[in-house]
């Protein structure tokens, strides 16, 4: 079936059928997570914990209990950024950050005087590690990096960055990478990582997680009942309960379990996607925003046109070709400043594993026609 | 303690650990039951695992191998 939905960086669509199947199952089954021990609760708790195990496997970590469920990546990032124990009150961020990072950082700038510096970068926004070596890294508390840019699809060199940072904790925003490219939390020695369940993982909205290697470096964002240590007025100090106050989104987690256990594989070849980028780049009226290094390109990119504004181009794509895209700033004004596309923004095309070569060719044909008028 | 007749209760801090332990116990083919934690023992996570004490020796070693911390409580059947 033709798939003209190219807005998977906003939310993945379609979802694997297993997502609806498990959500329906939960609606029929009911029950909460923990807190009691009758069959309905035990069955729900099993699925929630199996989901945690699948996430650990996906992230390449043996520390399953260090994965805590959140309601999305923004929730996870807020906990990591606002809950962090700052001493020097200085953080490093990448030049392609989303507002899910920049807004909490700027909030802390206003409230506790947190300072931030942007890491040196190449023209595509990839971190310039050689330039970063010249920084006094010991003067920073924390480094935050968007693994894959939600504007141009640049993949940042996480392992190399962490090797350079040494003991300085690294927080990775994997919102656009999880489900699309490999993540190796343990091998890369990542300290904290946030992801959402509804984009590349193709689960439902309202799901996400935060991985935290050493939980003592952050305090919980939310306090409340956990079903454990009910005699205590304080949050438990063990994982994952320390960061999971309140009833989790069990309905969503069931759907996420369906998505993760579906094991969907790419229906298109990465080479075909890279070929699409090259062909679009040859269309004279468009400028393509992508990684300068073919080995650091995830499955999304942006364009601008010298004939249409981003919103006009997005509208033309939908009205004439039923192609769904997102135009504007993609909640990432810093990234657009970096790429010099601020304030107009771009039109973004983000792929799903369900896209195939025919879909990519269709997209190219539409852009080719719009290139001519 | 495993020589005694009766049921042993394995108590864990979190649901996460209960489910991890269940996975291991089921894998070993040991009979078990997940039950509410008797109030007199703990206010931990609401559920615990009940096994025959005669199975406990093997099981405890396996759980320790997986670094699963737990408290064991003997409940002698009346």
Short mmCIF file of C-alpha atoms in Angstrom, two decimals:
data_model
loop_
_atom_site.label_atom_id
_atom_site.label_comp_id
_atom_site.label_asym_id
_atom_site.label_seq_id
_atom_site.Cartn_x
_atom_site.Cartn_y
_atom_site.Cartn_z
CA UNK A 1 0.00 0.00 0.00
CA UNK A 2 1.32 3.44 -0.92
CA UNK A 3 2.61 5.42 2.05
CA UNK A 4 2.85 9.17 1.56
CA UNK A 5 3.17 9.98 5.25
CA UNK A 6 6.60 11.57 5.65
CA UNK A 7 6.15 13.05 9.11
CA UNK A 8 7.44 10.19 11.22
CA UNK A 9 9.69 12.48 13.21
CA UNK A 10 6.51 14.02 14.60
CA UNK A 11 4.94 10.63 15.28
CA UNK A 12 5.40 7.26 13.66
CA UNK A 13 2.63 6.08 11.37
CA UNK A 14 1.37 3.51 10.63
CA UNK A 15 1.89 1.50 13.78
CA UNK A 16 2.47 -2.28 13.66
CA UNK A 17 -0.89 -4.09 14.10
CA UNK A 18 0.47 -5.52 17.35
CA UNK A 19 0.17 -2.08 18.95
CA UNK A 20 -3.62 -1.98 18.61
CA UNK A 21 -3.81 -5.66 19.50
CA UNK A 22 -2.05 -5.18 22.83
CA UNK A 23 -3.90 -1.96 23.61
CA UNK A 24 -7.18 -3.77 23.01
CA UNK A 25 -6.01 -6.63 25.15
CA UNK A 26 -5.29 -4.26 28.00
CA UNK A 27 -8.67 -2.57 27.62
CA UNK A 28 -10.28 -5.99 27.93
CA UNK A 29 -7.95 -7.23 30.66
CA UNK A 30 -7.63 -4.13 32.83
CA UNK A 31 -5.58 -4.03 36.00
CA UNK A 32 -2.82 -1.86 37.34
CA UNK A 33 0.93 -2.30 37.73
CA UNK A 34 1.97 -3.76 41.08
CA UNK A 35 0.28 -2.68 44.29
CA UNK A 36 -1.65 -5.98 44.61
CA UNK A 37 -1.12 -9.61 43.70
CA UNK A 38 -4.17 -10.99 41.93
CA UNK A 39 -3.91 -12.43 38.43
CA UNK A 40 -5.02 -9.30 36.59
CA UNK A 41 -2.29 -7.24 38.24
CA UNK A 42 0.34 -9.94 37.84
CA UNK A 43 -0.36 -10.19 34.11
CA UNK A 44 -0.15 -6.43 33.67
CA UNK A 45 3.06 -6.27 35.70
CA UNK A 46 4.59 -8.98 33.53
CA UNK A 47 3.93 -7.01 30.35
CA UNK A 48 5.27 -3.77 31.87
CA UNK A 49 8.46 -5.52 32.96
CA UNK A 50 8.83 -7.36 29.66
CA UNK A 51 8.61 -3.99 27.95
CA UNK A 52 11.37 -2.67 30.19
CA UNK A 53 13.49 -5.68 29.23
CA UNK A 54 12.86 -5.09 25.51
CA UNK A 55 13.88 -1.45 25.93
CA UNK A 56 17.08 -2.50 27.70
CA UNK A 57 17.85 -4.86 24.84
CA UNK A 58 17.17 -2.14 22.29
CA UNK A 59 19.46 0.28 24.13
CA UNK A 60 22.25 -2.22 24.61
CA UNK A 61 22.31 -2.17 28.39
CA UNK A 62 22.31 -4.89 31.01
CA UNK A 63 20.98 -2.39 33.57
CA UNK A 64 17.29 -3.10 33.01
CA UNK A 65 16.08 -1.53 36.26
CA UNK A 66 17.90 1.70 35.38
CA UNK A 67 15.29 2.25 32.69
CA UNK A 68 12.37 4.22 34.09
CA UNK A 69 9.13 4.79 32.24
CA UNK A 70 8.17 8.34 31.43
CA UNK A 71 5.33 9.87 29.45
CA UNK A 72 7.57 11.00 26.59
CA UNK A 73 11.13 12.10 25.90
CA UNK A 74 10.38 15.64 27.08
CA UNK A 75 9.34 14.30 30.47
CA UNK A 76 12.51 12.20 30.64
CA UNK A 77 14.73 15.13 29.60
CA UNK A 78 13.07 17.44 32.12
CA UNK A 79 13.76 14.96 34.89
CA UNK A 80 17.38 14.60 33.84
CA UNK A 81 18.01 18.33 33.36
CA UNK A 82 15.96 19.78 36.23
CA UNK A 83 16.79 16.94 38.60
CA UNK A 84 20.55 17.13 38.07
CA UNK A 85 22.76 18.21 40.99
CA UNK A 86 24.70 21.14 39.48
CA UNK A 87 27.87 22.30 41.21
CA UNK A 88 29.60 24.46 38.63
CA UNK A 89 26.29 25.47 37.06
CA UNK A 90 27.62 25.10 33.54
CA UNK A 91 26.44 22.74 30.82
CA UNK A 92 27.47 22.00 27.27
CA UNK A 93 24.81 21.45 24.63
CA UNK A 94 24.95 20.53 20.97
CA UNK A 95 24.10 23.09 18.27
CA UNK A 96 21.12 21.02 17.06
CA UNK A 97 19.11 20.78 20.26
CA UNK A 98 15.33 20.60 20.35
CA UNK A 99 13.27 22.79 22.67
CA UNK A 100 12.81 19.74 24.90
CA UNK A 101 16.39 20.49 25.96
CA UNK A 102 16.81 24.22 25.38
CA UNK A 103 13.66 25.24 27.25
CA UNK A 104 14.51 23.39 30.49
CA UNK A 105 18.10 24.68 30.23
CA UNK A 106 16.91 28.26 29.76
CA UNK A 107 14.42 27.81 32.57
CA UNK A 108 17.35 26.89 34.83
CA UNK A 109 19.30 29.84 33.48
CA UNK A 110 16.52 32.07 34.76
CA UNK A 111 15.97 30.29 38.04
CA UNK A 112 19.38 29.11 39.29
CA UNK A 113 21.75 30.97 36.96
CA UNK A 114 22.76 27.92 34.94
CA UNK A 115 25.14 28.83 32.12
CA UNK A 116 25.37 26.92 28.88
CA UNK A 117 27.80 26.80 25.99
CA UNK A 118 27.24 25.36 22.56
CA UNK A 119 29.78 22.82 21.41
CA UNK A 120 31.83 23.77 18.33
CA UNK A 121 30.33 22.41 15.15
CA UNK A 122 30.72 21.82 11.44
CA UNK A 123 28.43 23.47 8.85
CA UNK A 124 25.90 20.63 9.10
CA UNK A 125 25.72 21.00 12.88
CA UNK A 126 27.75 17.88 13.64
CA UNK A 127 29.96 18.34 16.68
CA UNK A 128 33.53 19.33 15.89
CA UNK A 129 35.39 17.09 18.29
CA UNK A 130 38.76 18.66 17.51
CA UNK A 131 37.36 22.05 18.45
CA UNK A 132 35.84 20.61 21.59
CA UNK A 133 39.25 19.35 22.73
CA UNK A 134 40.24 22.99 23.20
CA UNK A 135 37.46 23.52 25.77
CA UNK A 136 38.09 23.36 29.49
CA UNK A 137 35.76 20.39 29.82
CA UNK A 138 36.31 20.06 33.55
CA UNK A 139 34.44 23.32 34.04
CA UNK A 140 31.14 21.70 33.02
CA UNK A 141 28.69 19.65 35.06
CA UNK A 142 26.89 17.97 32.21
CA UNK A 143 26.89 17.62 28.44
CA UNK A 144 23.63 17.23 26.50
CA UNK A 145 23.46 16.03 22.93
CA UNK A 146 20.71 15.26 20.45
CA UNK A 147 21.73 11.90 18.96
CA UNK A 148 19.94 12.55 15.67
CA UNK A 149 18.87 16.02 14.65
CA UNK A 150 15.14 16.29 14.05
CA UNK A 151 15.88 18.90 11.35
CA UNK A 152 18.58 17.46 9.09
CA UNK A 153 19.09 13.91 10.37
CA UNK A 154 22.73 14.39 11.40
CA UNK A 155 23.92 11.55 13.63
CA UNK A 156 26.22 12.84 16.36
CA UNK A 157 29.33 10.81 17.35
CA UNK A 158 28.16 9.73 20.80
CA UNK A 159 30.90 7.22 21.62
CA UNK A 160 33.68 9.60 20.60
CA UNK A 161 32.06 12.46 22.48
CA UNK A 162 31.79 10.46 25.69
CA UNK A 163 35.38 9.29 25.34
CA UNK A 164 36.40 12.93 25.19
CA UNK A 165 34.20 13.96 28.12
CA UNK A 166 35.58 11.31 30.46
CA UNK A 167 33.85 11.59 33.84
CA UNK A 168 31.56 14.43 32.80
CA UNK A 169 28.06 12.97 32.56
CA UNK A 170 26.54 12.77 29.09
CA UNK A 171 22.79 13.04 28.54
CA UNK A 172 21.63 11.79 25.14
CA UNK A 173 18.31 12.74 23.55
CA UNK A 174 17.48 9.66 21.47
CA UNK A 175 14.04 10.84 20.37
CA UNK A 176 14.88 10.60 16.67
CA UNK A 177 17.40 7.79 16.79
CA UNK A 178 15.67 5.09 18.83
CA UNK A 179 14.22 2.51 16.48
CA UNK A 180 16.12 3.85 13.49
CA UNK A 181 19.80 3.40 14.24
CA UNK A 182 21.75 1.31 16.77
CA UNK A 183 22.22 2.63 20.30
CA UNK A 184 24.83 1.08 22.60
CA UNK A 185 24.32 2.61 26.02
CA UNK A 186 26.81 0.36 27.83
CA UNK A 187 29.48 0.22 25.13
CA UNK A 188 29.37 3.97 24.63
CA UNK A 189 29.23 4.52 28.40
CA UNK A 190 26.21 6.82 28.17
CA UNK A 191 25.20 8.25 31.56
CA UNK A 192 21.62 9.22 30.78
CA UNK A 193 19.41 8.74 27.76
CA UNK A 194 15.88 9.87 27.00
CA UNK A 195 13.60 8.47 24.34
CA UNK A 196 9.99 8.50 23.26
CA UNK A 197 7.95 5.46 22.33
CA UNK A 198 5.81 6.88 19.56
CA UNK A 199 8.32 7.89 16.88
CA UNK A 200 10.91 5.42 15.58
CA UNK A 201 9.76 2.75 18.00
CA UNK A 202 6.25 3.04 16.51
CA UNK A 203 4.45 2.70 19.82
CA UNK A 204 1.66 4.90 21.14
CA UNK A 205 2.01 8.48 22.32
CA UNK A 206 2.35 8.99 26.07
CA UNK A 207 5.21 6.50 26.37
CA UNK A 208 8.92 7.01 26.81
CA UNK A 209 11.78 6.27 29.15
CA UNK A 210 14.83 7.64 30.86
CA UNK A 211 17.93 5.54 31.31
CA UNK A 212 20.10 6.68 34.19
CA UNK A 213 23.32 4.80 34.93
CA UNK A 214 24.01 6.33 38.35
CA UNK A 215 20.67 7.36 39.80
CA UNK A 216 22.25 9.44 42.55
CA UNK A 217 23.18 12.18 40.06
CA UNK A 218 19.53 13.23 39.67
CA UNK A 219 16.53 13.61 41.95
CA UNK A 220 13.01 12.62 40.87
CA UNK A 221 10.93 15.22 39.09
CA UNK A 222 7.69 13.75 40.42
CA UNK A 223 7.01 12.42 43.89
CA UNK A 224 4.15 10.18 44.95
CA UNK A 225 2.94 6.65 45.40
CA UNK A 226 4.93 3.80 43.91
CA UNK A 227 3.21 0.79 45.46
CA UNK A 228 6.45 0.06 47.32
CA UNK A 229 7.63 1.17 50.77
CA UNK A 230 4.12 2.37 51.49
CA UNK A 231 5.03 2.99 55.12
CA UNK A 232 7.50 5.69 54.13
CA UNK A 233 6.74 9.34 53.47
CA UNK A 234 9.79 9.50 51.21
CA UNK A 235 10.37 8.17 47.71
CA UNK A 236 12.11 4.78 47.60
CA UNK A 237 15.82 5.05 46.87
CA UNK A 238 15.90 2.00 44.60
CA UNK A 239 15.25 1.71 40.89
CA UNK A 240 13.02 1.91 38.99
CA UNK A 241 10.57 2.99 41.70
CA UNK A 242 12.57 6.09 42.64
CA UNK A 243 11.53 7.74 39.38
CA UNK A 244 8.13 6.14 38.78
CA UNK A 245 5.66 7.87 41.08
CA UNK A 246 2.01 7.46 40.18
CA UNK A 247 0.31 4.79 38.12
CA UNK A 248 2.24 4.39 34.86
CA UNK A 249 0.62 4.65 31.44
CA UNK A 250 -0.14 0.93 31.36
CA UNK A 251 -2.35 1.26 28.29
CA UNK A 252 0.47 2.93 26.41
CA UNK A 253 3.09 0.51 27.68
CA UNK A 254 0.99 -2.40 26.40
CA UNK A 255 0.98 -0.72 22.99
CA UNK A 256 4.73 -0.12 23.21
CA UNK A 257 5.20 -3.79 24.05
CA UNK A 258 3.31 -4.63 20.87
CA UNK A 259 5.51 -2.29 18.86
CA UNK A 260 8.78 -3.60 20.29
CA UNK A 261 7.83 -7.24 19.97
CA UNK A 262 6.68 -6.75 16.36
CA UNK A 263 10.31 -6.48 15.25
CA UNK A 264 9.54 -4.46 12.13
CA UNK A 265 12.48 -4.20 9.75
CA UNK A 266 13.17 -1.52 7.14
CA UNK A 267 11.25 -1.94 3.88
CA UNK A 268 13.69 0.37 2.06
CA UNK A 269 17.43 0.22 1.61
CA UNK A 270 19.49 2.97 3.20
CA UNK A 271 21.36 3.32 -0.10
CA UNK A 272 18.09 4.11 -1.84
CA UNK A 273 17.38 6.82 0.73
CA UNK A 274 20.85 8.30 0.23
CA UNK A 275 20.29 8.18 -3.52
CA UNK A 276 17.03 10.10 -3.01
CA UNK A 277 18.94 12.82 -1.15
CA UNK A 278 21.46 13.06 -3.98
CA UNK A 279 18.72 13.31 -6.60
CA UNK A 280 16.78 15.97 -4.67
CA UNK A 281 20.02 17.90 -4.23
CA UNK A 282 20.35 18.07 -8.01
CA UNK A 283 16.95 19.80 -8.33
CA UNK A 284 18.00 23.42 -8.71
CA UNK A 285 15.18 25.14 -6.81
CA UNK A 286 15.78 23.20 -3.60
CA UNK A 287 18.44 23.31 -0.96
CA UNK A 288 18.85 20.08 1.00
CA UNK A 289 19.80 20.06 4.68
CA UNK A 290 21.54 16.80 5.52
CA UNK A 291 24.69 15.41 7.03
CA UNK A 292 27.95 16.15 5.20
CA UNK A 293 29.05 12.63 6.06
CA UNK A 294 27.02 9.87 4.40
CA UNK A 295 27.85 7.59 7.31
CA UNK A 296 26.21 9.98 9.77
CA UNK A 297 22.83 10.44 8.10
CA UNK A 298 19.64 9.15 9.71
CA UNK A 299 16.41 8.70 7.81
CA UNK A 300 15.18 12.29 7.74
CA UNK A 301 16.17 15.48 5.96
CA UNK A 302 14.89 18.97 5.27
CA UNK A 303 14.68 21.23 2.25
CA UNK A 304 14.03 24.85 1.43
CA UNK A 305 12.81 26.13 -1.92
CA UNK A 306 13.55 29.33 -3.80
CA UNK A 307 9.98 29.27 -5.15
CA UNK A 308 7.88 28.46 -2.11
CA UNK A 309 8.02 29.25 1.57
CA UNK A 310 8.24 26.12 3.73
CA UNK A 311 4.54 26.29 4.59
CA UNK A 312 3.58 26.81 0.91
CA UNK A 313 5.74 23.91 -0.19
CA UNK A 314 4.30 21.66 2.50
CA UNK A 315 0.80 22.67 1.41
CA UNK A 316 1.57 21.99 -2.26
CA UNK A 317 2.96 18.59 -1.41
CA UNK A 318 -0.20 17.69 0.43
CA UNK A 319 -2.77 19.21 -1.94
CA UNK A 320 -1.23 17.97 -5.16
CA UNK A 321 0.41 14.73 -4.04
CA UNK A 322 -1.16 13.79 -0.66
CA UNK A 323 2.35 13.89 0.81
CA UNK A 324 2.31 14.75 4.50
CA UNK A 325 5.26 16.72 5.85
CA UNK A 326 6.04 19.21 8.58
CA UNK A 327 7.13 22.75 7.77
CA UNK A 328 8.62 25.49 9.94
CA UNK A 329 10.99 25.26 12.86
CA UNK A 330 10.19 21.78 14.19
CA UNK A 331 10.45 23.01 17.80
CA UNK A 332 14.18 23.40 17.23
CA UNK A 333 14.95 27.11 16.78
CA UNK A 334 18.55 26.58 17.90
CA UNK A 335 19.07 23.96 15.19
CA UNK A 336 17.64 26.31 12.59
CA UNK A 337 19.88 29.14 13.80
CA UNK A 338 22.82 26.77 13.44
CA UNK A 339 21.76 25.78 9.92
CA UNK A 340 20.88 29.40 9.04
CA UNK A 341 17.26 28.55 8.27
CA UNK A 342 15.84 30.61 11.11
CA UNK A 343 13.14 31.99 11.29
CA UNK A 344 11.45 30.58 8.17
CA UNK A 345 12.48 27.00 8.79
CA UNK A 346 12.35 24.14 6.33
CA UNK A 347 10.12 21.35 5.06
CA UNK A 348 11.06 18.10 6.71
CA UNK A 349 10.72 14.58 5.34
CA UNK A 350 11.03 11.79 7.88
CA UNK A 351 10.76 8.14 7.00
CA UNK A 352 9.19 5.12 8.58
CA UNK A 353 10.44 1.56 8.38
CA UNK A 354 7.31 0.88 6.36
CA UNK A 355 8.36 3.11 3.45
CA UNK A 356 9.56 1.29 0.37
CA UNK A 357 11.40 2.23 -2.80
CA UNK A 358 8.16 3.07 -4.60
CA UNK A 359 7.25 5.58 -1.89
CA UNK A 360 10.68 7.21 -2.14
CA UNK A 361 10.41 7.40 -5.92
CA UNK A 362 6.95 8.95 -5.61
CA UNK A 363 8.34 11.62 -3.27
CA UNK A 364 11.13 12.37 -5.70
CA UNK A 365 8.70 12.66 -8.63
CA UNK A 366 6.56 15.13 -6.68
CA UNK A 367 9.57 17.27 -5.80
CA UNK A 368 10.78 17.10 -9.38
CA UNK A 369 7.46 18.46 -10.62
CA UNK A 370 7.46 21.21 -8.01
CA UNK A 371 11.00 22.05 -9.02
CA UNK A 372 9.62 23.06 -12.39
CA UNK A 373 6.70 25.07 -11.08
CA UNK B 1 16.25 -23.62 56.48
CA UNK B 2 15.37 -25.33 53.20
CA UNK B 3 15.22 -28.64 54.97
CA UNK B 4 12.10 -27.57 56.78
CA UNK B 5 8.72 -28.44 55.45
CA UNK B 6 6.42 -25.66 54.51
CA UNK B 7 6.36 -22.64 52.28
CA UNK B 8 9.06 -20.06 51.83
CA UNK B 9 8.26 -16.51 50.85
CA UNK B 10 10.69 -14.50 48.74
CA UNK B 11 10.25 -10.78 49.34
CA UNK B 12 11.59 -8.16 46.93
CA UNK B 13 11.88 -4.40 46.95
CA UNK B 14 10.16 -3.81 43.64
CA UNK B 15 7.79 -5.33 41.11
CA UNK B 16 10.68 -5.23 38.68
CA UNK B 17 12.62 -7.67 40.87
CA UNK B 18 9.60 -9.90 41.45
CA UNK B 19 9.17 -10.27 37.71
CA UNK B 20 12.87 -10.87 37.17
CA UNK B 21 12.78 -13.57 39.83
CA UNK B 22 9.64 -15.11 38.36
CA UNK B 23 11.39 -15.40 35.01
CA UNK B 24 14.29 -17.26 36.61
CA UNK B 25 12.09 -19.50 38.77
CA UNK B 26 9.84 -20.42 35.86
CA UNK B 27 12.92 -21.17 33.78
CA UNK B 28 14.08 -23.66 36.40
CA UNK B 29 10.73 -25.42 36.35
CA UNK B 30 10.15 -24.77 40.05
CA UNK B 31 6.56 -24.55 41.26
CA UNK B 32 5.75 -21.11 42.57
CA UNK B 33 2.93 -18.74 43.23
CA UNK B 34 2.82 -14.97 43.29
CA UNK B 35 0.82 -13.84 46.30
CA UNK B 36 0.20 -10.64 48.25
CA UNK B 37 2.86 -9.92 50.84
CA UNK B 38 1.47 -10.85 54.26
CA UNK B 39 1.22 -7.63 56.20
CA UNK B 40 3.24 -8.93 59.12
CA UNK B 41 6.34 -9.32 56.95
CA UNK B 42 6.75 -6.22 54.88
CA UNK B 43 5.25 -3.17 53.26
CA UNK B 44 7.52 -3.59 50.23
CA UNK B 45 6.00 -3.90 46.76
CA UNK B 46 2.69 -5.66 47.31
CA UNK B 47 3.57 -9.03 45.80
CA UNK B 48 5.96 -11.80 46.73
CA UNK B 49 6.81 -15.28 45.51
CA UNK B 50 5.86 -18.38 47.44
CA UNK B 51 7.81 -21.60 46.87
CA UNK B 52 8.23 -24.91 48.65
CA UNK B 53 11.11 -24.55 51.06
CA UNK B 54 12.49 -27.81 49.68
CA UNK B 55 13.18 -25.98 46.41
CA UNK B 56 14.86 -23.04 48.03
CA UNK B 57 18.51 -24.12 48.07
CA UNK B 58 18.90 -24.32 44.32
CA UNK B 59 16.76 -21.34 43.73
CA UNK B 60 18.50 -19.00 46.09
CA UNK B 61 21.82 -19.75 44.46
CA UNK B 62 20.37 -18.97 41.02
CA UNK B 63 18.81 -15.72 42.18
CA UNK B 64 22.05 -14.66 43.80
CA UNK B 65 23.88 -15.41 40.57
CA UNK B 66 21.60 -12.87 38.93
CA UNK B 67 22.30 -10.41 41.74
CA UNK B 68 18.67 -10.35 42.73
CA UNK B 69 18.49 -9.09 46.28
CA UNK B 70 15.65 -10.48 48.34
CA UNK B 71 14.61 -11.39 51.83
CA UNK B 72 13.47 -14.91 52.52
CA UNK B 73 10.82 -15.59 55.10
CA UNK B 74 9.68 -19.00 56.17
CA UNK B 75 6.00 -19.50 56.50
CA UNK B 76 5.24 -22.85 58.10
CA UNK B 77 1.86 -24.10 57.03
CA UNK B 78 -0.50 -24.65 59.86
#
